[in-house]
Amino acid sequence: MPDSPTVPVLKAARAQVLGDGVGLDEAGVLAVLRLPDEHLAAALQLAHEVRTRWCGPEVEVEGIVSVKTGGCPEDCHFCSQSGLFTSPVRAVWLDIPALVEAARQTAAAGATEFCIVAAVRGPDERLMAQIRDGVKAIRNAVDINIAASLGMLTQAQVDELVALGVHRYNHNLETARSYFPQVVTTHTWEERWDTLRMVRESGMEVCCGGILGLGESLEQRAEFAAQLQELDPHEVPLNFLNPRPGTPLGDRPLLDAREALRAIAAFRLALPRTILRYAGGREITLGDLGTRDGLLGGINAVIVGNYLTTLGQPPAEDLALLAELRMPVKALSGTV
Ligand code: SF4
């Protein structure tokens, strides 16, 4: 396997991150993001060693379902679910039997996590009622951990989700604080941070990541990694922009695959103990080969099946790749 003892940032990371489990700071992340292509393999190799040492060999498999798709009042410029753009995603609600069936299928595919997602600024009473009924119905019928992603929460809503037994809450910061106003104007980065703080204080696991390739600079990508490090989430979903027609970022180019892989290595070296999850956009950005490189470069969780508004690859393909790489799928008993 390649190693680059001559590259100062990788040498330092080998001692600090692999040896001591202490993530790279913002300057270190930036140095990794700036590595020339000939050192990419070495960075991925080190990130993989870090992930194996501090997280173990297992890969967490998760499924997601959308209870309310489209028609969101917010203006996140990458999102086809905003009702403010011409993107062709209409508001659609899922009923409780369909939700339970989706959880059943997700568990049958080998996943331990089932995340209920809604395209909203934050839950209203109608959505909270549906979550209440849906979580109870799933818990009665399916053996799987339930996560939720419902936008910004009040303290009372945080408390209710805890009481329902929701064990992980997803809320993405999306991008660096300094770049956020270029991407979203209907709410602030700080409002998102407030929800994350309440979730963390509640005892629910925090899942927080973002999207790379929104037009942020490498410096802002490093800033984002450092901000995630400060939050210290249990899980970080890394998305790569899949430009959706009709959104303000619909014409942006895809992130270069090598740049995306460098980012995976850099985020792993910033967050040695976090579950780092491939989320949307990986197929189109990385292709099959890149998916493998990422799993051997610091990623340790995948979403099976479809994403919220775009198609992923069939669960069987991901599971076959994990088997081929000899990466065990995390068992439910290990997470409850
Ligand atoms: S990212 Fe979330 S809050 Fe933003 S427009 Fe899309 S669904 Fe709404």
Tab-separated table of C-alpha atoms and ligand atoms in Angstrom:
chain	number	residue	atom	x	y	z
A	1	MET	CA	0.000	0.000	0.000
A	2	PRO	CA	1.246	3.493	-0.725
A	3	ASP	CA	2.540	5.657	2.033
A	4	SER	CA	3.919	9.143	1.892
A	5	PRO	CA	6.188	9.699	4.843
A	6	THR	CA	7.540	12.686	2.977
A	7	VAL	CA	4.226	14.560	2.923
A	8	PRO	CA	4.264	16.575	6.154
A	9	VAL	CA	0.504	16.674	6.749
A	10	LEU	CA	0.142	12.906	6.289
A	11	LYS	CA	3.121	12.244	8.513
A	12	ALA	CA	1.640	14.453	11.210
A	13	ALA	CA	-1.792	12.861	10.767
A	14	ARG	CA	-0.344	9.366	11.124
A	15	ALA	CA	0.926	10.239	14.583
A	16	GLN	CA	-1.891	12.495	15.768
A	17	VAL	CA	-5.010	11.002	14.177
A	18	LEU	CA	-4.118	7.353	13.763
A	19	GLY	CA	-1.922	7.157	16.835
A	20	ASP	CA	-3.807	9.355	19.301
A	21	GLY	CA	-7.306	9.579	17.808
A	22	VAL	CA	-7.157	13.381	17.679
A	23	GLY	CA	-8.580	14.882	14.476
A	24	LEU	CA	-6.732	17.311	12.225
A	25	ASP	CA	-7.491	20.986	12.779
A	26	GLU	CA	-8.723	23.355	10.058
A	27	ALA	CA	-5.218	24.042	8.707
A	28	GLY	CA	-4.466	20.324	8.573
A	29	VAL	CA	-7.726	19.580	6.752
A	30	LEU	CA	-6.932	22.319	4.243
A	31	ALA	CA	-3.495	20.837	3.628
A	32	VAL	CA	-5.106	17.460	2.840
A	33	LEU	CA	-7.668	19.112	0.542
A	34	ARG	CA	-4.764	20.729	-1.317
A	35	LEU	CA	-2.713	17.546	-1.751
A	36	PRO	CA	-1.692	16.891	-5.347
A	37	ASP	CA	-3.228	13.870	-7.057
A	38	GLU	CA	-0.121	11.731	-6.610
A	39	HIS	CA	-0.689	11.729	-2.840
A	40	LEU	CA	-4.419	10.959	-2.974
A	41	ALA	CA	-3.958	7.185	-2.613
A	42	ALA	CA	-1.780	7.712	0.460
A	43	ALA	CA	-4.356	10.044	2.031
A	44	LEU	CA	-7.169	7.524	1.426
A	45	GLN	CA	-5.067	4.680	2.794
A	46	LEU	CA	-4.346	6.614	5.988
A	47	ALA	CA	-8.024	7.597	6.321
A	48	HIS	CA	-8.988	3.930	5.988
A	49	GLU	CA	-6.508	2.926	8.695
A	50	VAL	CA	-7.917	5.666	10.942
A	51	ARG	CA	-11.480	4.505	10.362
A	52	THR	CA	-10.574	0.858	11.036
A	53	ARG	CA	-8.602	1.704	14.156
A	54	TRP	CA	-11.096	4.097	15.772
A	55	CYS	CA	-14.458	2.848	14.405
A	56	GLY	CA	-13.779	-0.819	13.625
A	57	PRO	CA	-14.377	-2.733	10.403
A	58	GLU	CA	-18.170	-2.578	10.409
A	59	VAL	CA	-20.283	-0.541	8.025
A	60	GLU	CA	-23.596	0.887	9.143
A	61	VAL	CA	-26.402	0.403	6.618
A	62	GLU	CA	-29.310	2.800	6.708
A	63	GLY	CA	-32.531	3.401	4.826
A	64	ILE	CA	-34.479	6.627	4.491
A	65	VAL	CA	-38.070	7.393	3.663
A	66	SER	CA	-39.786	10.677	3.033
A	67	VAL	CA	-43.097	11.243	4.813
A	68	LYS	CA	-43.553	14.615	3.184
A	69	THR	CA	-41.804	15.295	-0.085
A	70	GLY	CA	-41.563	18.645	-1.859
A	71	GLY	CA	-43.329	21.950	-1.282
A	72	CYS	CA	-40.845	23.195	1.349
A	73	PRO	CA	-41.062	26.956	2.042
A	74	GLU	CA	-37.259	27.313	2.417
A	75	ASP	CA	-34.899	28.257	-0.424
A	76	CYS	CA	-31.836	26.006	-0.032
A	77	HIS	CA	-30.374	26.552	-3.503
A	78	PHE	CA	-29.405	22.900	-4.058
A	79	CYS	CA	-32.763	21.405	-3.122
A	80	SER	CA	-35.438	20.290	-5.560
A	81	GLN	CA	-37.908	20.007	-2.669
A	82	SER	CA	-38.126	23.756	-2.219
A	83	GLY	CA	-41.534	25.024	-3.298
A	84	LEU	CA	-39.879	28.267	-4.414
A	85	PHE	CA	-38.137	26.820	-7.480
A	86	THR	CA	-39.470	25.277	-10.672
A	87	SER	CA	-37.972	21.857	-9.844
A	88	PRO	CA	-40.565	19.168	-10.586
A	89	VAL	CA	-41.090	17.698	-7.086
A	90	ARG	CA	-44.681	18.136	-5.861
A	91	ALA	CA	-45.741	18.006	-2.215
A	92	VAL	CA	-46.652	14.386	-1.410
A	93	TRP	CA	-47.493	12.824	1.978
A	94	LEU	CA	-46.916	9.176	2.862
A	95	ASP	CA	-49.472	7.338	5.032
A	96	ILE	CA	-48.675	5.208	8.087
A	97	PRO	CA	-49.062	1.736	6.477
A	98	ALA	CA	-46.691	2.808	3.688
A	99	LEU	CA	-44.230	4.085	6.295
A	100	VAL	CA	-44.279	0.778	8.197
A	101	GLU	CA	-43.834	-1.145	4.952
A	102	ALA	CA	-40.831	1.016	4.034
A	103	ALA	CA	-39.301	0.298	7.471
A	104	ARG	CA	-39.936	-3.420	6.992
A	105	GLN	CA	-38.224	-3.410	3.600
A	106	THR	CA	-35.308	-1.410	4.961
A	107	ALA	CA	-34.796	-3.917	7.792
A	108	ALA	CA	-35.101	-6.808	5.312
A	109	ALA	CA	-32.301	-5.235	3.243
A	110	GLY	CA	-30.018	-5.579	6.277
A	111	ALA	CA	-30.191	-1.997	7.554
A	112	THR	CA	-30.137	-1.096	11.246
A	113	GLU	CA	-31.259	2.501	10.862
A	114	PHE	CA	-34.447	3.839	9.369
A	115	CYS	CA	-34.671	7.597	9.000
A	116	ILE	CA	-38.005	9.373	8.542
A	117	VAL	CA	-37.496	12.580	6.586
A	118	ALA	CA	-39.804	15.506	5.841
A	119	ALA	CA	-39.202	18.472	3.548
A	120	VAL	CA	-40.217	21.229	5.948
A	121	ARG	CA	-38.724	24.229	7.735
A	122	GLY	CA	-39.745	22.518	10.972
A	123	PRO	CA	-42.617	20.229	11.999
A	124	ASP	CA	-46.143	21.610	12.405
A	125	GLU	CA	-48.796	19.831	14.472
A	126	ARG	CA	-49.960	17.749	11.490
A	127	LEU	CA	-46.459	16.418	10.907
A	128	MET	CA	-45.814	15.795	14.624
A	129	ALA	CA	-49.065	13.806	14.813
A	130	GLN	CA	-47.986	11.709	11.863
A	131	ILE	CA	-44.536	11.131	13.374
A	132	ARG	CA	-46.131	10.147	16.688
A	133	ASP	CA	-48.351	7.548	14.998
A	134	GLY	CA	-45.679	6.443	12.542
A	135	VAL	CA	-42.932	5.867	15.111
A	136	LYS	CA	-45.289	3.889	17.357
A	137	ALA	CA	-46.485	1.751	14.431
A	138	ILE	CA	-42.921	1.015	13.293
A	139	ARG	CA	-41.771	0.164	16.810
A	140	ASN	CA	-44.644	-2.304	17.124
A	141	ALA	CA	-43.923	-4.002	13.821
A	142	VAL	CA	-40.219	-3.759	12.908
A	143	ASP	CA	-36.953	-4.326	14.758
A	144	ILE	CA	-34.954	-1.295	13.624
A	145	ASN	CA	-33.550	1.931	15.086
A	146	ILE	CA	-35.618	4.968	14.167
A	147	ALA	CA	-34.070	8.292	13.229
A	148	ALA	CA	-35.819	11.447	12.084
A	149	SER	CA	-35.025	14.499	9.977
A	150	LEU	CA	-37.769	17.082	10.287
A	151	GLY	CA	-35.978	20.417	10.061
A	152	MET	CA	-35.640	22.930	12.859
A	153	LEU	CA	-37.205	21.954	16.192
A	154	THR	CA	-38.532	23.629	19.308
A	155	GLN	CA	-37.433	22.320	22.701
A	156	ALA	CA	-40.900	20.766	23.185
A	157	GLN	CA	-40.544	18.889	19.886
A	158	VAL	CA	-37.076	17.664	20.858
A	159	ASP	CA	-38.519	16.377	24.138
A	160	GLU	CA	-41.382	14.648	22.356
A	161	LEU	CA	-39.071	12.864	19.907
A	162	VAL	CA	-36.977	11.613	22.828
A	163	ALA	CA	-40.115	10.339	24.570
A	164	LEU	CA	-41.194	8.529	21.389
A	165	GLY	CA	-37.876	6.670	21.320
A	166	VAL	CA	-36.321	8.385	18.290
A	167	HIS	CA	-32.669	7.673	18.914
A	168	ARG	CA	-30.940	9.813	16.272
A	169	TYR	CA	-31.832	13.160	14.734
A	170	ASN	CA	-30.493	14.403	11.412
A	171	HIS	CA	-30.117	18.080	10.739
A	172	ASN	CA	-27.433	19.159	8.299
A	173	LEU	CA	-25.447	22.364	8.589
A	174	GLU	CA	-24.999	21.872	4.817
A	175	THR	CA	-21.885	24.027	4.406
A	176	ALA	CA	-19.456	26.314	6.185
A	177	ARG	CA	-20.935	29.099	8.269
A	178	SER	CA	-19.209	31.700	6.076
A	179	TYR	CA	-20.708	30.265	2.876
A	180	PHE	CA	-24.208	29.431	4.128
A	181	PRO	CA	-25.755	32.837	3.240
A	182	GLN	CA	-24.803	32.208	-0.418
A	183	VAL	CA	-26.837	29.008	-0.380
A	184	VAL	CA	-29.826	29.691	1.910
A	185	THR	CA	-31.524	33.019	2.606
A	186	THR	CA	-34.736	31.971	4.399
A	187	HIS	CA	-33.025	30.876	7.613
A	188	THR	CA	-29.567	31.096	9.147
A	189	TRP	CA	-26.764	28.685	9.906
A	190	GLU	CA	-27.120	29.714	13.559
A	191	GLU	CA	-30.776	28.615	13.607
A	192	ARG	CA	-29.672	25.194	12.427
A	193	TRP	CA	-26.939	25.144	15.074
A	194	ASP	CA	-29.527	25.913	17.793
A	195	THR	CA	-31.554	22.825	16.852
A	196	LEU	CA	-28.418	20.694	16.872
A	197	ARG	CA	-27.471	21.979	20.315
A	198	MET	CA	-30.900	21.087	21.720
A	199	VAL	CA	-30.765	17.649	20.107
A	200	ARG	CA	-27.362	16.944	21.565
A	201	GLU	CA	-28.375	18.089	25.033
A	202	SER	CA	-31.453	15.833	24.844
A	203	GLY	CA	-29.334	12.693	24.585
A	204	MET	CA	-30.450	11.794	21.051
A	205	GLU	CA	-27.578	10.972	18.739
A	206	VAL	CA	-26.704	13.863	16.455
A	207	CYS	CA	-26.419	13.255	12.717
A	208	CYS	CA	-25.119	16.320	10.910
A	209	GLY	CA	-23.347	16.756	7.611
A	210	GLY	CA	-23.677	18.657	4.408
A	211	ILE	CA	-23.133	18.929	0.710
A	212	LEU	CA	-19.813	19.453	-1.003
A	213	GLY	CA	-19.546	21.104	-4.397
A	214	LEU	CA	-21.937	24.020	-3.754
A	215	GLY	CA	-19.292	26.482	-4.938
A	216	GLU	CA	-17.523	26.722	-1.600
A	217	SER	CA	-13.747	27.237	-1.642
A	218	LEU	CA	-11.305	24.664	-0.271
A	219	GLU	CA	-10.803	27.020	2.689
A	220	GLN	CA	-14.550	26.950	3.353
A	221	ARG	CA	-14.598	23.166	3.026
A	222	ALA	CA	-11.895	23.009	5.707
A	223	GLU	CA	-13.835	25.528	7.808
A	224	PHE	CA	-16.901	23.272	7.557
A	225	ALA	CA	-14.910	20.230	8.706
A	226	ALA	CA	-13.687	22.208	11.720
A	227	GLN	CA	-17.234	23.317	12.553
A	228	LEU	CA	-18.425	19.721	12.427
A	229	GLN	CA	-15.519	18.793	14.660
A	230	GLU	CA	-16.714	21.356	17.207
A	231	LEU	CA	-20.254	19.921	17.065
A	232	ASP	CA	-18.855	16.377	17.407
A	233	PRO	CA	-21.790	14.533	15.804
A	234	HIS	CA	-22.275	10.797	16.082
A	235	GLU	CA	-22.703	10.632	12.322
A	236	VAL	CA	-21.767	12.851	9.372
A	237	PRO	CA	-23.541	12.294	6.037
A	238	LEU	CA	-21.414	13.612	3.178
A	239	ASN	CA	-23.372	14.541	0.084
A	240	PHE	CA	-21.941	15.662	-3.225
A	241	LEU	CA	-24.008	18.113	-5.208
A	242	ASN	CA	-26.166	16.404	-7.792
A	243	PRO	CA	-27.360	19.538	-9.630
A	244	ARG	CA	-31.138	19.365	-9.913
A	245	PRO	CA	-32.867	21.045	-12.856
A	246	GLY	CA	-34.815	24.133	-11.852
A	247	THR	CA	-32.784	24.871	-8.712
A	248	PRO	CA	-30.425	27.873	-8.538
A	249	LEU	CA	-27.475	25.436	-8.492
A	250	GLY	CA	-28.894	23.363	-11.355
A	251	ASP	CA	-26.098	24.415	-13.720
A	252	ARG	CA	-23.172	23.877	-11.379
A	253	PRO	CA	-20.597	21.340	-12.553
A	254	LEU	CA	-20.187	18.080	-10.665
A	255	LEU	CA	-17.345	17.892	-8.200
A	256	ASP	CA	-14.310	16.221	-9.715
A	257	ALA	CA	-14.103	12.623	-8.437
A	258	ARG	CA	-10.563	13.074	-7.101
A	259	GLU	CA	-11.554	16.234	-5.293
A	260	ALA	CA	-14.478	14.371	-3.730
A	261	LEU	CA	-12.214	11.519	-2.616
A	262	ARG	CA	-9.711	14.003	-1.151
A	263	ALA	CA	-12.592	15.516	0.813
A	264	ILE	CA	-13.616	12.089	2.134
A	265	ALA	CA	-10.078	11.460	3.363
A	266	ALA	CA	-9.819	14.964	4.841
A	267	PHE	CA	-13.141	14.728	6.717
A	268	ARG	CA	-12.177	11.308	8.105
A	269	LEU	CA	-8.855	12.722	9.298
A	270	ALA	CA	-10.783	15.551	10.996
A	271	LEU	CA	-13.345	13.193	12.563
A	272	PRO	CA	-11.615	9.913	13.433
A	273	ARG	CA	-14.446	8.412	15.524
A	274	THR	CA	-17.511	9.631	13.632
A	275	ILE	CA	-19.736	7.475	11.451
A	276	LEU	CA	-18.946	8.961	8.030
A	277	ARG	CA	-21.751	8.182	5.657
A	278	TYR	CA	-21.961	8.309	1.922
A	279	ALA	CA	-25.186	10.130	1.201
A	280	GLY	CA	-26.597	11.632	-2.003
A	281	GLY	CA	-24.667	12.244	-5.186
A	282	ARG	CA	-21.986	9.608	-4.756
A	283	GLU	CA	-22.972	7.508	-7.780
A	284	ILE	CA	-22.950	10.432	-10.185
A	285	THR	CA	-19.827	12.032	-8.674
A	286	LEU	CA	-17.680	8.987	-8.030
A	287	GLY	CA	-19.029	6.148	-10.161
A	288	ASP	CA	-18.546	2.509	-9.150
A	289	LEU	CA	-14.809	2.712	-8.732
A	290	GLY	CA	-15.038	5.777	-6.549
A	291	THR	CA	-17.618	4.166	-4.298
A	292	ARG	CA	-15.104	1.435	-3.590
A	293	ASP	CA	-12.280	3.959	-3.067
A	294	GLY	CA	-14.349	5.879	-0.542
A	295	LEU	CA	-15.206	2.734	1.421
A	296	LEU	CA	-11.484	2.048	1.485
A	297	GLY	CA	-10.773	5.683	2.321
A	298	GLY	CA	-12.665	6.472	5.504
A	299	ILE	CA	-16.386	5.944	4.794
A	300	ASN	CA	-18.150	3.530	7.152
A	301	ALA	CA	-21.864	3.922	6.480
A	302	VAL	CA	-24.069	3.777	3.402
A	303	ILE	CA	-27.686	4.470	2.541
A	304	VAL	CA	-29.330	1.608	0.748
A	305	GLY	CA	-31.904	2.147	-1.950
A	306	ASN	CA	-33.162	5.474	-3.126
A	307	TYR	CA	-32.447	8.944	-1.831
A	308	LEU	CA	-35.173	11.486	-1.330
A	309	THR	CA	-35.551	12.819	-4.853
A	310	THR	CA	-32.995	10.879	-6.886
A	311	LEU	CA	-32.365	7.191	-7.478
A	312	GLY	CA	-29.510	5.430	-5.734
A	313	GLN	CA	-28.324	1.964	-6.619
A	314	PRO	CA	-30.170	-1.235	-5.596
A	315	PRO	CA	-29.404	-2.435	-2.010
A	316	ALA	CA	-28.075	-5.755	-3.288
A	317	GLU	CA	-25.247	-4.015	-5.178
A	318	ASP	CA	-24.045	-2.115	-2.125
A	319	LEU	CA	-24.292	-5.193	0.070
A	320	ALA	CA	-22.403	-7.279	-2.495
A	321	LEU	CA	-19.630	-4.670	-2.571
A	322	LEU	CA	-19.389	-4.704	1.230
A	323	ALA	CA	-19.145	-8.505	1.176
A	324	GLU	CA	-16.446	-8.351	-1.478
A	325	LEU	CA	-14.477	-5.820	0.592
A	326	ARG	CA	-14.963	-8.087	3.650
A	327	MET	CA	-16.640	-5.308	5.587
A	328	PRO	CA	-19.219	-6.690	8.027
A	329	VAL	CA	-22.569	-4.922	8.228
A	330	LYS	CA	-23.200	-3.559	11.694
A	331	ALA	CA	-25.755	-5.690	13.537
A	332	LEU	CA	-28.759	-4.208	15.313
A	333	SER	CA	-27.761	-5.716	18.652
A	334	GLY	CA	-24.606	-3.617	18.533
A	335	THR	CA	-26.499	-0.360	18.260
A	336	VAL	CA	-29.286	-0.661	20.842
B	1	SF4	S1	-32.951	21.343	2.236
B	1	SF4	FE1	-34.664	20.962	3.638
B	1	SF4	S2	-35.191	23.018	4.431
B	1	SF4	FE2	-33.964	23.327	2.560
B	1	SF4	S3	-35.473	23.513	0.880
B	1	SF4	FE3	-34.837	21.359	0.977
B	1	SF4	S4	-36.356	20.355	2.292
B	1	SF4	FE4	-36.513	22.580	2.631
